[in-house]
CSV table of C-alpha atoms in Angstrom, one decimal:
chain,number,residue,atom,x,y,z
A,1,PHE,CA,138.0,170.4,91.9
A,2,LEU,CA,139.6,169.9,88.5
A,3,LYS,CA,140.5,173.6,88.3
A,4,GLY,CA,142.6,173.3,91.4
A,5,CYS,CA,144.6,170.3,90.2
A,6,SER,CA,147.3,169.9,87.7
A,7,LEU,CA,147.5,166.5,86.0
A,8,PRO,CA,150.9,164.9,85.4
A,9,LYS,CA,152.3,164.8,81.9
A,10,ASP,CA,152.9,161.1,81.9
A,11,ASN,CA,150.0,159.6,80.0
A,12,ALA,CA,149.7,156.4,82.1
A,13,THR,CA,149.7,158.4,85.3
A,14,LYS,CA,147.3,160.9,83.9
A,15,LYS,CA,144.8,158.2,82.9
A,16,TYR,CA,145.0,156.8,86.4
A,17,TYR,CA,144.1,160.2,87.9
A,18,VAL,CA,141.1,160.4,85.5
A,19,ILE,CA,140.0,156.9,86.6
A,20,MET,CA,140.2,157.9,90.2
A,21,LEU,CA,138.1,161.0,89.6
A,22,LYS,CA,135.4,158.9,87.8
A,23,CYS,CA,135.4,156.5,90.8
A,24,LEU,CA,134.7,159.4,93.1
A,25,SER,CA,131.9,160.7,90.9
A,26,GLN,CA,130.3,157.2,90.7
A,27,SER,CA,130.5,156.9,94.5
A,28,LEU,CA,128.7,160.2,94.9
A,29,LEU,CA,125.9,158.7,92.6
A,30,GLY,CA,125.5,155.7,94.9
A,31,ARG,CA,127.2,153.2,92.7
A,32,THR,CA,130.1,150.9,93.6
A,33,PRO,CA,133.1,151.5,91.5
A,34,ARG,CA,135.3,148.6,90.5
A,35,LEU,CA,138.8,148.9,88.9
A,36,LEU,CA,139.6,146.2,86.4
A,37,ASP,CA,143.3,145.9,85.6
A,38,GLN,CA,143.1,144.7,82.0
A,39,LYS,CA,146.8,144.9,81.2
A,40,PRO,CA,149.9,146.7,82.6
A,41,GLY,CA,149.6,150.5,82.5
A,42,TYR,CA,145.9,150.5,81.6
A,43,TRP,CA,142.7,150.6,83.7
A,44,SER,CA,139.0,150.5,82.9
A,45,LEU,CA,136.1,151.4,85.1
A,46,SER,CA,133.1,149.2,85.9
A,47,THR,CA,130.2,150.2,88.1
A,48,VAL,CA,127.7,147.9,89.8
A,49,LYS,CA,124.5,148.7,91.7
A,50,PRO,CA,124.5,148.0,95.4
A,51,ARG,CA,123.3,144.4,96.1
A,52,GLY,CA,120.9,145.6,98.7
A,53,ALA,CA,119.1,147.9,96.3
A,54,ALA,CA,118.8,145.1,93.6
A,55,THR,CA,117.4,142.7,96.2
A,56,ARG,CA,114.7,145.1,97.4
A,57,VAL,CA,113.5,145.7,93.8
A,58,LEU,CA,113.2,142.0,93.2
A,59,GLN,CA,111.3,141.5,96.4
A,60,HIS,CA,108.9,144.4,95.6
A,61,GLN,CA,108.3,143.0,92.1
A,62,HIS,CA,107.6,139.6,93.5
A,63,GLN,CA,105.0,141.0,96.0
A,64,GLN,CA,103.3,143.1,93.3
A,65,GLN,CA,103.1,140.3,90.8
A,66,PRO,CA,102.2,137.0,92.5
A,67,GLN,CA,101.5,134.0,90.4
A,68,GLU,CA,97.9,132.9,90.0
A,69,PHE,CA,98.7,129.5,91.3
A,70,PRO,CA,101.9,128.4,93.1
A,71,ALA,CA,104.4,126.6,90.9
A,72,GLN,CA,103.7,122.9,91.0
A,73,THR,CA,106.2,120.0,90.9
A,74,GLN,CA,105.5,117.9,87.8
A,75,MET,CA,104.2,114.5,88.7
A,76,HIS,CA,103.3,111.4,86.7
A,77,HIS,CA,100.1,111.6,84.7
A,78,SER,CA,100.2,115.4,84.8
A,79,ALA,CA,100.9,118.1,82.2
A,80,CYS,CA,102.3,121.2,83.9
A,81,ASN,CA,102.8,124.7,82.3
A,82,GLY,CA,104.1,126.6,85.3
A,83,LYS,CA,100.7,127.7,86.6
A,84,HIS,CA,98.5,124.7,86.2
A,85,CYS,CA,99.2,121.0,86.6
A,86,VAL,CA,96.5,119.1,84.7
A,87,PHE,CA,95.7,115.4,84.9
A,88,SER,CA,96.7,113.8,81.6
A,89,GLY,CA,96.5,110.0,82.3
A,90,GLN,CA,94.5,107.5,80.3
A,91,THR,CA,93.5,104.8,82.8
A,92,ALA,CA,91.5,104.5,86.0
A,93,GLY,CA,94.7,103.3,87.8
A,94,GLU,CA,96.6,106.4,86.7
A,95,LEU,CA,93.7,108.6,87.9
A,96,HIS,CA,93.5,106.8,91.2
A,97,GLU,CA,97.2,107.3,91.8
A,98,TRP,CA,96.9,111.0,90.7
A,99,LEU,CA,94.0,111.7,93.1
A,100,GLU,CA,95.7,109.9,96.1
A,101,SER,CA,99.0,111.8,95.5
A,102,HIS,CA,97.1,115.2,95.6
A,103,GLY,CA,95.1,114.7,98.8
A,104,VAL,CA,92.0,112.8,97.8
A,105,ASP,CA,91.1,109.6,99.6
A,106,THR,CA,89.3,107.4,97.1
A,107,ARG,CA,88.5,104.4,99.4
A,108,CYS,CA,84.8,105.4,99.5
A,109,TYR,CA,84.4,105.8,95.8
A,110,GLY,CA,81.8,103.5,94.3
A,111,LYS,CA,80.1,103.1,97.7
A,112,ASP,CA,76.8,104.4,98.9
A,113,THR,CA,75.9,107.3,96.7
A,114,SER,CA,79.4,108.2,95.4
A,115,LYS,CA,80.6,107.5,91.9
A,116,THR,CA,83.6,105.4,90.9
A,117,VAL,CA,87.0,106.5,89.7
A,118,GLY,CA,86.1,105.0,86.4
A,119,GLU,CA,83.1,107.3,86.1
A,120,LEU,CA,85.3,110.3,86.8
A,121,LEU,CA,87.7,109.1,84.1
A,122,GLU,CA,84.8,108.8,81.7
A,123,GLU,CA,83.8,112.3,82.6
A,124,GLN,CA,87.3,113.4,81.7
A,125,ALA,CA,87.2,111.5,78.4
A,126,LYS,CA,84.0,113.3,77.4
A,127,ASN,CA,85.7,116.7,78.2
A,128,GLU,CA,82.9,117.4,80.8
A,129,SER,CA,85.4,118.5,83.5
A,130,LEU,CA,89.0,119.5,84.1
A,131,LEU,CA,91.3,118.1,86.8
A,132,ASN,CA,94.2,120.2,87.9
A,133,VAL,CA,96.2,121.0,91.1
A,134,VAL,CA,95.9,124.2,93.2
A,135,ASP,CA,98.1,124.7,96.2
A,136,GLY,CA,99.1,121.0,96.1
A,137,ARG,CA,95.4,119.9,96.2
A,138,ALA,CA,93.4,118.3,93.4
A,139,MET,CA,90.6,120.4,92.1
A,140,ARG,CA,87.9,119.6,89.6
A,141,THR,CA,86.2,122.3,87.4
A,142,VAL,CA,82.8,121.7,86.0
A,143,LYS,CA,80.6,123.9,83.8
A,144,VAL,CA,76.9,123.0,84.5
A,145,LEU,CA,73.7,124.0,82.7
A,146,SER,CA,70.8,124.2,85.2
A,147,LEU,CA,67.6,124.3,83.2
A,148,HIS,CA,64.4,125.3,85.1
A,149,ILE,CA,61.7,123.8,83.0
A,150,THR,CA,58.2,125.0,83.9
A,151,ASN,CA,54.7,123.7,82.9
A,152,GLY,CA,51.4,125.5,82.3
A,153,ASN,CA,50.7,125.4,86.1
A,154,GLY,CA,53.9,127.2,86.9
A,155,GLN,CA,55.4,124.0,88.4
A,156,VAL,CA,59.2,123.2,88.0
A,157,LEU,CA,60.5,119.9,86.8
A,158,PHE,CA,62.8,118.2,89.3
A,159,GLU,CA,65.0,115.1,89.1
A,160,ASP,CA,63.9,113.2,92.2
A,161,GLU,CA,65.9,110.0,92.1
A,162,GLN,CA,68.5,108.0,90.1
A,163,ILE,CA,68.8,104.3,89.9
A,164,LEU,CA,72.4,103.6,88.9
A,165,PRO,CA,73.5,100.7,86.6
A,166,ASP,CA,74.7,98.7,89.6
A,167,GLY,CA,71.3,99.1,91.4
A,168,ARG,CA,72.3,101.8,93.9
A,169,SER,CA,69.8,104.6,94.4
A,170,ARG,CA,70.7,108.3,94.6
A,171,ARG,CA,68.3,111.0,95.8
A,172,ARG,CA,68.8,114.1,93.6
A,173,ASN,CA,66.3,116.9,94.2
A,174,VAL,CA,67.7,119.0,91.4
A,175,GLN,CA,66.4,120.7,88.2
A,176,VAL,CA,67.3,119.4,84.8
A,177,SER,CA,71.1,119.7,84.6
A,178,GLU,CA,73.8,118.8,82.2
A,179,LYS,CA,77.6,119.2,82.3
A,180,LEU,CA,78.8,121.3,79.4
A,181,MET,CA,81.6,119.9,77.3
A,182,GLY,CA,84.8,121.9,76.6
A,183,ASP,CA,84.0,125.2,75.0
A,184,GLU,CA,80.3,124.4,74.5
A,185,SER,CA,78.0,127.4,75.0
A,186,TRP,CA,75.1,127.2,77.4
A,187,GLN,CA,72.7,127.9,74.5
A,188,SER,CA,74.0,124.8,72.7
A,189,GLY,CA,73.8,122.9,75.9
A,190,VAL,CA,70.0,123.5,76.3
A,191,ASP,CA,69.1,121.4,73.3
A,192,ARG,CA,71.5,118.6,74.2
A,193,ALA,CA,70.3,118.6,77.9
A,194,VAL,CA,66.6,118.2,76.9
A,195,ARG,CA,67.4,115.5,74.3
A,196,GLU,CA,69.7,113.5,76.5
A,197,GLU,CA,67.8,113.8,79.8
A,198,LEU,CA,64.2,113.7,78.6
A,199,GLY,CA,64.4,112.4,75.1
A,200,THR,CA,62.9,108.9,75.9
A,201,VAL,CA,59.5,110.5,76.9
A,202,LEU,CA,59.3,113.4,74.4
A,203,PRO,CA,57.2,113.2,71.2
A,204,GLU,CA,58.5,114.0,67.7
A,205,GLY,CA,58.4,117.7,66.9
A,206,TYR,CA,58.7,118.9,70.6
A,207,GLN,CA,59.6,122.5,71.1
A,208,VAL,CA,62.0,124.2,73.6
A,209,THR,CA,61.5,127.8,74.4
A,210,VAL,CA,64.1,129.6,76.5
A,211,ASP,CA,63.5,132.7,78.5
A,212,THR,CA,66.8,134.4,78.1
A,213,ASP,CA,65.8,137.3,80.4
A,214,THR,CA,66.1,134.8,83.3
A,215,TYR,CA,69.7,133.7,82.6
A,216,ARG,CA,72.3,134.1,85.3
A,217,GLN,CA,75.7,132.7,86.0
A,218,LEU,CA,76.8,131.4,89.4
A,219,VAL,CA,80.2,130.1,90.7
A,220,GLU,CA,80.6,127.9,93.7
A,221,PHE,CA,83.4,126.0,95.4
A,222,ALA,CA,82.4,122.9,97.3
A,223,THR,CA,83.4,119.3,98.0
A,224,SER,CA,81.8,117.1,95.4
A,225,MET,CA,78.9,114.8,96.5
A,226,SER,CA,79.6,112.4,93.6
A,227,TYR,CA,83.4,112.3,94.4
A,228,PRO,CA,83.9,112.8,98.1
A,229,GLY,CA,87.0,114.8,99.1
A,230,LEU,CA,87.5,116.3,95.7
A,231,LEU,CA,87.2,120.1,95.7
A,232,THR,CA,85.1,121.2,92.8
A,233,LYS,CA,84.6,124.6,91.2
A,234,TYR,CA,81.1,124.7,89.7
A,235,VAL,CA,80.4,127.3,87.0
A,236,CYS,CA,76.6,127.2,86.6
A,237,HIS,CA,74.6,128.7,83.8
A,238,ARG,CA,71.0,128.9,85.0
A,239,VAL,CA,68.0,129.7,82.8
A,240,LYS,CA,64.2,129.0,82.6
A,241,ALA,CA,62.5,127.2,79.7
A,242,THR,CA,59.4,125.4,78.6
A,243,VAL,CA,59.3,122.1,76.7
A,244,THR,CA,56.2,120.9,74.9
A,245,GLY,CA,55.0,117.3,75.1
A,246,LEU,CA,56.3,116.4,78.6
A,247,PRO,CA,54.1,114.2,80.9
A,248,GLN,CA,52.4,116.3,83.5
A,249,THR,CA,52.6,113.7,86.3
A,250,ARG,CA,55.6,111.7,87.7
A,251,PHE,CA,57.5,109.9,85.0
A,252,GLU,CA,60.8,108.0,84.4
A,253,THR,CA,63.5,108.2,81.7
A,254,CYS,CA,66.1,105.7,80.8
A,255,GLU,CA,69.7,106.2,79.5
A,256,PRO,CA,71.9,103.3,78.3
A,257,ARG,CA,75.3,103.2,80.0
A,258,PRO,CA,77.1,100.4,78.2
A,259,LYS,CA,80.5,101.2,79.7
A,260,LEU,CA,79.0,100.7,83.2
A,261,GLY,CA,77.2,97.5,82.1
A,262,GLY,CA,73.6,98.7,82.4
A,263,ARG,CA,71.3,101.6,82.2
A,264,LEU,CA,70.6,104.8,84.3
A,265,VAL,CA,66.9,105.2,85.3
A,266,THR,CA,65.9,108.7,86.4
A,267,ARG,CA,62.6,109.6,88.2
A,268,TRP,CA,61.1,113.0,87.6
A,269,VAL,CA,58.5,115.0,89.5
A,270,TRP,CA,56.8,118.4,89.1
A,271,ARG,CA,57.0,120.8,92.1
A,272,ASN,CA,55.3,124.0,93.0
A,273,PRO,CA,57.5,127.1,93.1
A,274,GLU,CA,57.2,127.4,96.9
A,275,GLU,CA,58.7,123.9,97.2
A,276,VAL,CA,61.8,124.9,95.3
A,277,GLU,CA,64.6,125.8,97.7
A,278,GLU,CA,67.6,127.9,96.5
A,279,GLN,CA,69.8,125.9,98.9
A,280,HIS,CA,69.8,123.0,96.5
A,281,ALA,CA,73.1,124.2,95.1
A,282,LEU,CA,75.3,123.5,92.2
A,283,ARG,CA,77.0,120.4,93.6
A,284,ASN,CA,73.8,118.4,93.4
A,285,ALA,CA,73.8,119.0,89.6
A,286,GLU,CA,76.3,116.3,88.6
């Protein structure tokens, strides 16, 4: 094309012709040429990608890289980082407001077998659970150690019933369990669970033997039995163990609960393996 053309001798006109040729070449490459008149007698060339092509790329990238959780609107008593919106309040009133604003009806809390908002706040203060928002709904995450303690007869120790500080009774039907705190490992949790759950009936010098070959981890999503309406993610670390010095018949343990104005009484029972049902899932262990 250039061989068949003769450019004018005038420099300004010659430059205009060159610009036009560049525009033509950019059009053939699928780009949109734009002439910018910077000052009289001079031109410069700017090319932009077609808008449709740019939009398609962005949409494709968005579909291929979705966020783990939808972006949440920051609310009072919450700390948000773009993916998670975590409860960060300090009082039971703030927690009540946070739960209600994220789809949890707390009117039944503290009634029948459910726990109170104050107990949930205490759980947060101990770093035993995490409260955050997923898809606009409150979710609680709990790491639980489920310890299957067996005796010489092959029976498994079960927590049969709890008498709460206010006198209410809760049927439990769950093995020895303890919520892990923060980054606490399940191995460290074993000693603490035995000490806190069974310490009042254990003799000095008792021994705990863990069968690490039986360890397994389970994850379950369910509505909490202790806090109705609150979706909970249970990460359970389950393992078998033996503990020396435990009573071999039904017995009770007692834990002081000064913040709740009383004590927690737990009744324990040994059960044969055939009585142990796998369906007693993680949500009972809280």
